[in-house]
Amino acid sequence: MEEEQISVIVSVYNTEKYLDQCIQSILKQTYHNLELILVDDGSTDRSLAICTRYQQQDSRVRVFHQANQGVSKARNYGMDVAAGDLITFVDSDDYVMPNYLEELITALESTGSQIAISDFQSYKGNGQLLVHMPDHEVSQRTFTPREWFDFAYTNKNDFFQLIYTVLWGKLFQQEAFNQIYCPEDTQIDDEFTTWKTYLQASKIVYLDDEDYIYRLNQDGLSHRKNQEDIRPLRSLEEEITFLHILGYDPQILEKIYTKRLRRCRKAYLNAGMYHEYQDVDFKLRMIAKTKDL
């Protein structure tokens, strides 16, 4: 049986400090049938030159360049040109362990799933890796989309919520992105996109192998002061509204929405965003009022 090709899409913007490690970790995968799509998003440092060097060295590398338009536009472009049967995303300041793709595709094929999801480790930049093992004992578990949403929404581990949300750390069959693209009017595209792919799957497999290394970059989105910049409230409102229409448990949806509202209220208050704080506080008061009726 011929191996399926994996398209690894990397959006690149001014990450020359980390880019070599990222690219090398992908090209040194134990699973060899891959293409590496590097989309340079108008970098002003040496990132494009680094990408071009690897393209000259390895025929699996394809490099594209666009004016700076954001990670969403770069990811969409990568999906448009991808030739692989499977798609995965790696952030250009992260890296992966050598067996990362092999573990994911093995899980995908052995379970008949359309999406395989990996746990991750955080890298602090001082050689220290932080393990974020979710609180369960199985090494691999398969879900239907409804089971996956329920599992994610009721999981209290904050690191698992990141796993659920982001596009990286996952291997997708191409059809999971049928009619789905990253919104190009926001810097945070994951929360508007990833949950939609889950709905198009019949099976989702989750592994607690921690072969994706997520760099805690002080300049990255994970260190923004405002929680709303990282996890936009309007993306969750879109998600839970649609899941409610599909008949998902309204009590679970209400609980996750109220939790996010409280987080955003605190973040807005700390950031001095008074109007945004008032809007979220109003929603929380209305929910509490309804409960008292």
mmCIF file of C-alpha atoms in Angstrom:
data_model
loop_
_atom_site.group_PDB
_atom_site.id
_atom_site.type_symbol
_atom_site.label_atom_id
_atom_site.label_comp_id
_atom_site.label_asym_id
_atom_site.label_seq_id
_atom_site.Cartn_x
_atom_site.Cartn_y
_atom_site.Cartn_z
ATOM 1 C CA MET A 1 0.000 0.000 0.000
ATOM 2 C CA GLU A 2 1.384 3.383 -1.054
ATOM 3 C CA GLU A 3 2.001 5.860 1.765
ATOM 4 C CA GLU A 4 -0.260 8.894 1.808
ATOM 5 C CA GLN A 5 1.453 12.229 1.341
ATOM 6 C CA ILE A 6 1.308 14.763 4.164
ATOM 7 C CA SER A 7 1.347 18.498 3.411
ATOM 8 C CA VAL A 8 3.019 20.340 6.278
ATOM 9 C CA ILE A 9 2.022 24.016 6.149
ATOM 10 C CA VAL A 10 4.177 26.586 7.935
ATOM 11 C CA SER A 11 3.314 30.284 7.933
ATOM 12 C CA VAL A 12 6.551 32.235 8.334
ATOM 13 C CA TYR A 13 6.944 35.782 9.589
ATOM 14 C CA ASN A 14 10.190 37.147 11.086
ATOM 15 C CA THR A 15 11.181 33.968 12.915
ATOM 16 C CA GLU A 16 14.763 33.638 11.696
ATOM 17 C CA LYS A 17 15.879 32.856 15.259
ATOM 18 C CA TYR A 18 13.809 29.653 15.393
ATOM 19 C CA LEU A 19 13.193 28.756 11.742
ATOM 20 C CA ASP A 20 16.125 26.397 11.208
ATOM 21 C CA GLN A 21 15.069 24.232 14.143
ATOM 22 C CA CYS A 22 11.460 24.196 12.931
ATOM 23 C CA ILE A 23 12.293 23.224 9.335
ATOM 24 C CA GLN A 24 14.916 20.653 10.263
ATOM 25 C CA SER A 25 12.547 18.948 12.715
ATOM 26 C CA ILE A 26 10.025 18.485 9.891
ATOM 27 C CA LEU A 27 12.490 17.290 7.268
ATOM 28 C CA LYS A 28 13.974 14.765 9.717
ATOM 29 C CA GLN A 29 10.641 13.050 10.364
ATOM 30 C CA THR A 30 10.614 9.242 10.383
ATOM 31 C CA TYR A 31 7.645 9.543 8.015
ATOM 32 C CA HIS A 32 9.226 10.648 4.727
ATOM 33 C CA ASN A 33 6.346 11.091 2.270
ATOM 34 C CA LEU A 34 5.711 14.738 2.955
ATOM 35 C CA GLU A 35 5.855 18.113 1.326
ATOM 36 C CA LEU A 36 6.848 21.137 3.368
ATOM 37 C CA ILE A 37 4.984 24.272 2.308
ATOM 38 C CA LEU A 38 6.659 27.417 3.638
ATOM 39 C CA VAL A 39 4.570 30.556 3.110
ATOM 40 C CA ASP A 40 6.597 33.670 3.895
ATOM 41 C CA ASP A 41 4.242 36.431 4.998
ATOM 42 C CA GLY A 42 6.365 39.439 4.053
ATOM 43 C CA SER A 43 9.195 38.835 6.530
ATOM 44 C CA THR A 44 11.658 41.683 6.970
ATOM 45 C CA ASP A 45 14.422 39.552 8.497
ATOM 46 C CA ARG A 46 16.301 36.595 6.952
ATOM 47 C CA SER A 47 13.355 34.211 7.122
ATOM 48 C CA LEU A 48 12.702 34.107 3.365
ATOM 49 C CA ALA A 49 16.391 33.474 2.642
ATOM 50 C CA ILE A 50 16.381 30.582 5.116
ATOM 51 C CA CYS A 51 13.294 29.089 3.457
ATOM 52 C CA THR A 52 14.866 29.417 0.012
ATOM 53 C CA ARG A 53 18.037 27.673 1.183
ATOM 54 C CA TYR A 54 16.078 24.623 2.302
ATOM 55 C CA GLN A 55 14.131 24.588 -0.963
ATOM 56 C CA GLN A 56 17.430 24.312 -2.814
ATOM 57 C CA GLN A 57 18.569 21.459 -0.581
ATOM 58 C CA ASP A 58 15.439 19.281 -0.412
ATOM 59 C CA SER A 59 12.947 18.678 -3.224
ATOM 60 C CA ARG A 60 10.132 18.223 -0.693
ATOM 61 C CA VAL A 61 10.296 21.913 0.252
ATOM 62 C CA ARG A 62 8.088 24.416 -1.569
ATOM 63 C CA VAL A 63 8.458 28.133 -0.798
ATOM 64 C CA PHE A 64 5.897 30.856 -1.460
ATOM 65 C CA HIS A 65 6.056 34.550 -0.681
ATOM 66 C CA GLN A 66 3.312 37.104 -0.133
ATOM 67 C CA ALA A 67 3.136 40.681 1.096
ATOM 68 C CA ASN A 68 2.430 40.829 4.821
ATOM 69 C CA GLN A 69 -1.250 39.878 5.123
ATOM 70 C CA GLY A 70 -1.310 37.778 8.288
ATOM 71 C CA VAL A 71 -1.123 34.136 9.311
ATOM 72 C CA SER A 72 -4.674 33.372 8.146
ATOM 73 C CA LYS A 73 -3.966 34.425 4.571
ATOM 74 C CA ALA A 74 -0.726 32.435 4.616
ATOM 75 C CA ARG A 75 -2.425 29.306 5.946
ATOM 76 C CA ASN A 76 -5.213 29.585 3.379
ATOM 77 C CA TYR A 77 -2.655 29.949 0.605
ATOM 78 C CA GLY A 78 -0.852 26.889 1.912
ATOM 79 C CA MET A 79 -4.078 24.861 1.826
ATOM 80 C CA ASP A 80 -4.809 26.043 -1.727
ATOM 81 C CA VAL A 81 -1.463 24.770 -3.057
ATOM 82 C CA ALA A 82 -1.227 21.640 -0.890
ATOM 83 C CA ALA A 83 -0.918 18.427 -2.901
ATOM 84 C CA GLY A 84 -1.025 15.978 0.008
ATOM 85 C CA ASP A 85 -3.792 13.632 1.053
ATOM 86 C CA LEU A 86 -3.371 14.922 4.622
ATOM 87 C CA ILE A 87 -2.741 18.396 6.079
ATOM 88 C CA THR A 88 -0.957 19.512 9.221
ATOM 89 C CA PHE A 89 0.166 22.902 10.519
ATOM 90 C CA VAL A 90 3.325 23.783 12.415
ATOM 91 C CA ASP A 91 4.029 27.286 13.727
ATOM 92 C CA SER A 92 7.387 28.588 12.535
ATOM 93 C CA ASP A 93 8.732 29.175 16.061
ATOM 94 C CA ASP A 94 7.765 25.658 17.202
ATOM 95 C CA TYR A 95 9.281 22.271 16.370
ATOM 96 C CA VAL A 96 8.302 18.588 16.425
ATOM 97 C CA MET A 97 9.886 15.346 17.581
ATOM 98 C CA PRO A 98 11.156 12.920 14.866
ATOM 99 C CA ASN A 99 8.220 10.485 15.126
ATOM 100 C CA TYR A 100 5.517 13.160 15.331
ATOM 101 C CA LEU A 101 3.928 12.564 11.919
ATOM 102 C CA GLU A 102 4.357 8.791 12.048
ATOM 103 C CA GLU A 103 2.522 8.598 15.381
ATOM 104 C CA LEU A 104 -0.351 10.729 14.092
ATOM 105 C CA ILE A 105 -0.849 8.937 10.782
ATOM 106 C CA THR A 106 -0.634 5.531 12.471
ATOM 107 C CA ALA A 107 -3.389 6.561 14.895
ATOM 108 C CA LEU A 108 -5.444 8.014 12.052
ATOM 109 C CA GLU A 109 -5.265 4.883 9.924
ATOM 110 C CA SER A 110 -5.642 2.342 12.733
ATOM 111 C CA THR A 111 -8.865 3.964 13.976
ATOM 112 C CA GLY A 112 -10.362 5.073 10.660
ATOM 113 C CA SER A 113 -10.402 8.669 11.898
ATOM 114 C CA GLN A 114 -10.305 11.847 9.830
ATOM 115 C CA ILE A 115 -8.498 13.938 12.464
ATOM 116 C CA ALA A 116 -5.659 12.888 14.781
ATOM 117 C CA ILE A 117 -4.826 15.196 17.695
ATOM 118 C CA SER A 118 -1.599 15.246 19.698
ATOM 119 C CA ASP A 119 -0.789 16.585 23.128
ATOM 120 C CA PHE A 120 2.147 18.995 23.372
ATOM 121 C CA GLN A 121 4.995 20.177 25.541
ATOM 122 C CA SER A 122 5.882 23.813 26.185
ATOM 123 C CA TYR A 123 9.435 25.054 25.670
ATOM 124 C CA LYS A 124 10.472 28.012 27.820
ATOM 125 C CA GLY A 125 13.679 28.811 25.929
ATOM 126 C CA ASN A 126 16.064 27.756 28.690
ATOM 127 C CA GLY A 127 16.106 24.084 27.746
ATOM 128 C CA GLN A 128 13.170 23.298 30.022
ATOM 129 C CA LEU A 129 10.225 21.363 28.617
ATOM 130 C CA LEU A 130 6.931 21.559 30.494
ATOM 131 C CA VAL A 131 4.681 18.513 30.237
ATOM 132 C CA HIS A 132 0.929 19.084 30.128
ATOM 133 C CA MET A 133 -0.541 15.595 30.337
ATOM 134 C CA PRO A 134 -4.338 15.765 30.592
ATOM 135 C CA ASP A 135 -5.867 13.990 33.554
ATOM 136 C CA HIS A 136 -6.665 10.600 32.077
ATOM 137 C CA GLU A 137 -4.797 7.325 31.795
ATOM 138 C CA VAL A 138 -5.339 6.222 28.210
ATOM 139 C CA SER A 139 -2.626 6.772 25.621
ATOM 140 C CA GLN A 140 -5.108 6.890 22.735
ATOM 141 C CA ARG A 141 -8.848 7.450 22.599
ATOM 142 C CA THR A 142 -11.321 7.732 19.739
ATOM 143 C CA PHE A 143 -14.355 10.046 19.747
ATOM 144 C CA THR A 144 -17.324 10.899 17.614
ATOM 145 C CA PRO A 145 -17.594 14.675 17.085
ATOM 146 C CA ARG A 146 -20.344 14.944 19.725
ATOM 147 C CA GLU A 147 -18.276 12.951 22.224
ATOM 148 C CA TRP A 148 -15.239 15.122 21.452
ATOM 149 C CA PHE A 149 -17.106 18.386 22.059
ATOM 150 C CA ASP A 150 -18.524 17.068 25.335
ATOM 151 C CA PHE A 151 -15.097 15.841 26.425
ATOM 152 C CA ALA A 152 -13.438 19.154 25.556
ATOM 153 C CA TYR A 153 -16.130 21.352 27.083
ATOM 154 C CA THR A 154 -16.153 19.489 30.379
ATOM 155 C CA ASN A 155 -12.355 19.167 30.642
ATOM 156 C CA LYS A 156 -11.036 21.533 33.320
ATOM 157 C CA ASN A 157 -7.409 21.419 32.163
ATOM 158 C CA ASP A 158 -6.494 24.791 30.616
ATOM 159 C CA PHE A 159 -3.768 23.208 28.500
ATOM 160 C CA PHE A 160 -6.298 20.800 27.042
ATOM 161 C CA GLN A 161 -8.430 23.786 26.047
ATOM 162 C CA LEU A 162 -5.449 25.000 24.012
ATOM 163 C CA ILE A 163 -5.131 21.563 22.376
ATOM 164 C CA TYR A 164 -8.825 21.714 21.464
ATOM 165 C CA THR A 165 -8.547 25.201 19.979
ATOM 166 C CA VAL A 166 -5.361 25.450 17.923
ATOM 167 C CA LEU A 167 -4.783 24.229 14.372
ATOM 168 C CA TRP A 168 -1.284 22.965 15.115
ATOM 169 C CA GLY A 169 -0.754 19.607 16.791
ATOM 170 C CA LYS A 170 -3.229 17.882 14.469
ATOM 171 C CA LEU A 171 -3.266 15.789 11.312
ATOM 172 C CA PHE A 172 -6.311 16.272 9.075
ATOM 173 C CA GLN A 173 -7.666 14.344 6.138
ATOM 174 C CA GLN A 174 -8.140 16.835 3.309
ATOM 175 C CA GLU A 175 -11.928 16.501 3.466
ATOM 176 C CA ALA A 176 -11.967 17.889 7.019
ATOM 177 C CA PHE A 177 -11.344 21.313 5.413
ATOM 178 C CA ASN A 178 -14.073 21.003 2.798
ATOM 179 C CA GLN A 179 -15.488 24.558 2.447
ATOM 180 C CA ILE A 180 -13.514 25.699 5.500
ATOM 181 C CA TYR A 181 -10.902 28.465 5.435
ATOM 182 C CA CYS A 182 -9.275 30.581 8.106
ATOM 183 C CA PRO A 183 -10.981 33.988 8.484
ATOM 184 C CA GLU A 184 -8.677 36.706 7.187
ATOM 185 C CA ASP A 185 -10.137 39.586 9.205
ATOM 186 C CA THR A 186 -8.562 38.487 12.504
ATOM 187 C CA GLN A 187 -5.074 37.658 13.774
ATOM 188 C CA ILE A 188 -6.497 34.747 15.779
ATOM 189 C CA ASP A 189 -7.887 32.314 13.220
ATOM 190 C CA ASP A 190 -7.714 29.033 15.138
ATOM 191 C CA GLU A 191 -10.819 29.557 17.282
ATOM 192 C CA PHE A 192 -12.909 30.428 14.241
ATOM 193 C CA THR A 193 -11.699 27.418 12.257
ATOM 194 C CA THR A 194 -10.682 24.306 14.188
ATOM 195 C CA TRP A 195 -14.086 23.466 15.701
ATOM 196 C CA LYS A 196 -15.646 23.408 12.236
ATOM 197 C CA THR A 197 -13.248 20.676 11.102
ATOM 198 C CA TYR A 198 -14.387 18.489 14.015
ATOM 199 C CA LEU A 199 -17.953 18.571 12.725
ATOM 200 C CA GLN A 200 -16.888 17.214 9.330
ATOM 201 C CA ALA A 201 -15.228 14.150 10.851
ATOM 202 C CA SER A 202 -16.932 10.870 11.672
ATOM 203 C CA LYS A 203 -14.120 9.906 14.067
ATOM 204 C CA ILE A 204 -11.465 11.900 15.943
ATOM 205 C CA VAL A 205 -8.524 10.218 17.645
ATOM 206 C CA TYR A 206 -6.634 11.860 20.506
ATOM 207 C CA LEU A 207 -3.136 10.823 21.607
ATOM 208 C CA ASP A 208 -1.397 11.925 24.767
ATOM 209 C CA ASP A 209 1.990 11.621 23.032
ATOM 210 C CA GLU A 210 3.700 14.973 23.515
ATOM 211 C CA ASP A 211 5.662 15.193 20.272
ATOM 212 C CA TYR A 212 4.735 18.784 19.370
ATOM 213 C CA ILE A 213 6.908 21.390 21.087
ATOM 214 C CA TYR A 214 5.140 24.709 21.608
ATOM 215 C CA ARG A 215 7.544 27.564 22.174
ATOM 216 C CA LEU A 216 6.535 30.079 24.831
ATOM 217 C CA ASN A 217 7.712 33.033 22.782
ATOM 218 C CA GLN A 218 7.571 36.260 24.787
ATOM 219 C CA ASP A 219 6.650 38.120 21.606
ATOM 220 C CA GLY A 220 3.938 35.637 20.634
ATOM 221 C CA LEU A 221 0.194 35.622 21.082
ATOM 222 C CA SER A 222 0.362 33.418 24.163
ATOM 223 C CA HIS A 223 1.861 36.306 26.103
ATOM 224 C CA ARG A 224 -0.606 39.042 25.217
ATOM 225 C CA LYS A 225 -2.075 40.747 28.253
ATOM 226 C CA ASN A 226 -5.636 40.727 27.002
ATOM 227 C CA GLN A 227 -7.325 37.314 27.117
ATOM 228 C CA GLU A 228 -9.700 38.436 24.364
ATOM 229 C CA ASP A 229 -6.747 38.784 21.974
ATOM 230 C CA ILE A 230 -5.975 35.097 22.441
ATOM 231 C CA ARG A 231 -9.452 33.589 22.699
ATOM 232 C CA PRO A 232 -11.962 35.942 21.004
ATOM 233 C CA LEU A 233 -15.371 35.935 22.619
ATOM 234 C CA ARG A 234 -17.185 36.292 19.324
ATOM 235 C CA SER A 235 -15.652 33.044 18.043
ATOM 236 C CA LEU A 236 -17.084 31.127 21.000
ATOM 237 C CA GLU A 237 -20.472 32.810 20.524
ATOM 238 C CA GLU A 238 -20.500 31.636 16.910
ATOM 239 C CA GLU A 239 -19.456 28.138 17.928
ATOM 240 C CA ILE A 240 -21.951 27.548 20.723
ATOM 241 C CA THR A 241 -24.797 29.106 18.729
ATOM 242 C CA PHE A 242 -24.219 26.651 15.913
ATOM 243 C CA LEU A 243 -23.772 23.686 18.247
ATOM 244 C CA HIS A 244 -27.020 24.635 19.985
ATOM 245 C CA ILE A 245 -28.815 24.551 16.625
ATOM 246 C CA LEU A 246 -27.333 21.089 16.038
ATOM 247 C CA GLY A 247 -28.823 19.897 19.321
ATOM 248 C CA TYR A 248 -25.788 19.798 21.600
ATOM 249 C CA ASP A 249 -26.343 19.844 25.378
ATOM 250 C CA PRO A 250 -27.454 23.425 26.221
ATOM 251 C CA GLN A 251 -26.310 23.106 29.837
ATOM 252 C CA ILE A 252 -22.738 22.308 28.769
ATOM 253 C CA LEU A 253 -22.789 25.143 26.215
ATOM 254 C CA GLU A 254 -24.068 27.609 28.814
ATOM 255 C CA LYS A 255 -21.414 26.559 31.306
ATOM 256 C CA ILE A 256 -18.509 27.009 28.891
ATOM 257 C CA TYR A 257 -19.899 30.368 27.686
ATOM 258 C CA THR A 258 -20.350 31.715 31.208
ATOM 259 C CA LYS A 259 -16.819 30.643 32.097
ATOM 260 C CA ARG A 260 -15.426 32.508 29.077
ATOM 261 C CA LEU A 261 -17.475 35.595 29.899
ATOM 262 C CA ARG A 262 -15.979 35.699 33.388
ATOM 263 C CA ARG A 263 -12.465 35.364 32.018
ATOM 264 C CA CYS A 264 -13.028 38.124 29.489
ATOM 265 C CA ARG A 265 -14.595 40.402 32.107
ATOM 266 C CA LYS A 266 -11.483 40.079 34.247
ATOM 267 C CA ALA A 267 -9.169 40.590 31.269
ATOM 268 C CA TYR A 268 -11.055 43.703 30.095
ATOM 269 C CA LEU A 269 -11.016 45.166 33.570
ATOM 270 C CA ASN A 270 -7.270 44.598 33.926
ATOM 271 C CA ALA A 271 -6.674 46.119 30.489
ATOM 272 C CA GLY A 272 -8.798 49.201 31.261
ATOM 273 C CA MET A 273 -11.212 48.373 28.408
ATOM 274 C CA TYR A 274 -14.278 49.823 30.130
ATOM 275 C CA HIS A 275 -16.861 49.551 27.345
ATOM 276 C CA GLU A 276 -15.929 45.939 26.615
ATOM 277 C CA TYR A 277 -16.044 45.191 30.336
ATOM 278 C CA GLN A 278 -19.537 46.689 30.571
ATOM 279 C CA ASP A 279 -20.804 44.613 27.653
ATOM 280 C CA VAL A 280 -19.559 41.338 29.139
ATOM 281 C CA ASP A 281 -20.789 42.246 32.609
ATOM 282 C CA PHE A 282 -24.243 42.946 31.143
ATOM 283 C CA LYS A 283 -24.360 39.471 29.582
ATOM 284 C CA LEU A 284 -23.380 37.850 32.868
ATOM 285 C CA ARG A 285 -26.029 39.854 34.750
ATOM 286 C CA MET A 286 -28.718 38.797 32.277
ATOM 287 C CA ILE A 287 -27.742 35.132 32.625
ATOM 288 C CA ALA A 288 -27.864 35.437 36.429
ATOM 289 C CA LYS A 289 -31.214 37.252 36.251
ATOM 290 C CA THR A 290 -32.721 34.485 34.119
ATOM 291 C CA LYS A 291 -31.553 31.901 36.643
ATOM 292 C CA ASP A 292 -33.336 33.807 39.423
ATOM 293 C CA LEU A 293 -36.680 33.888 37.639
#
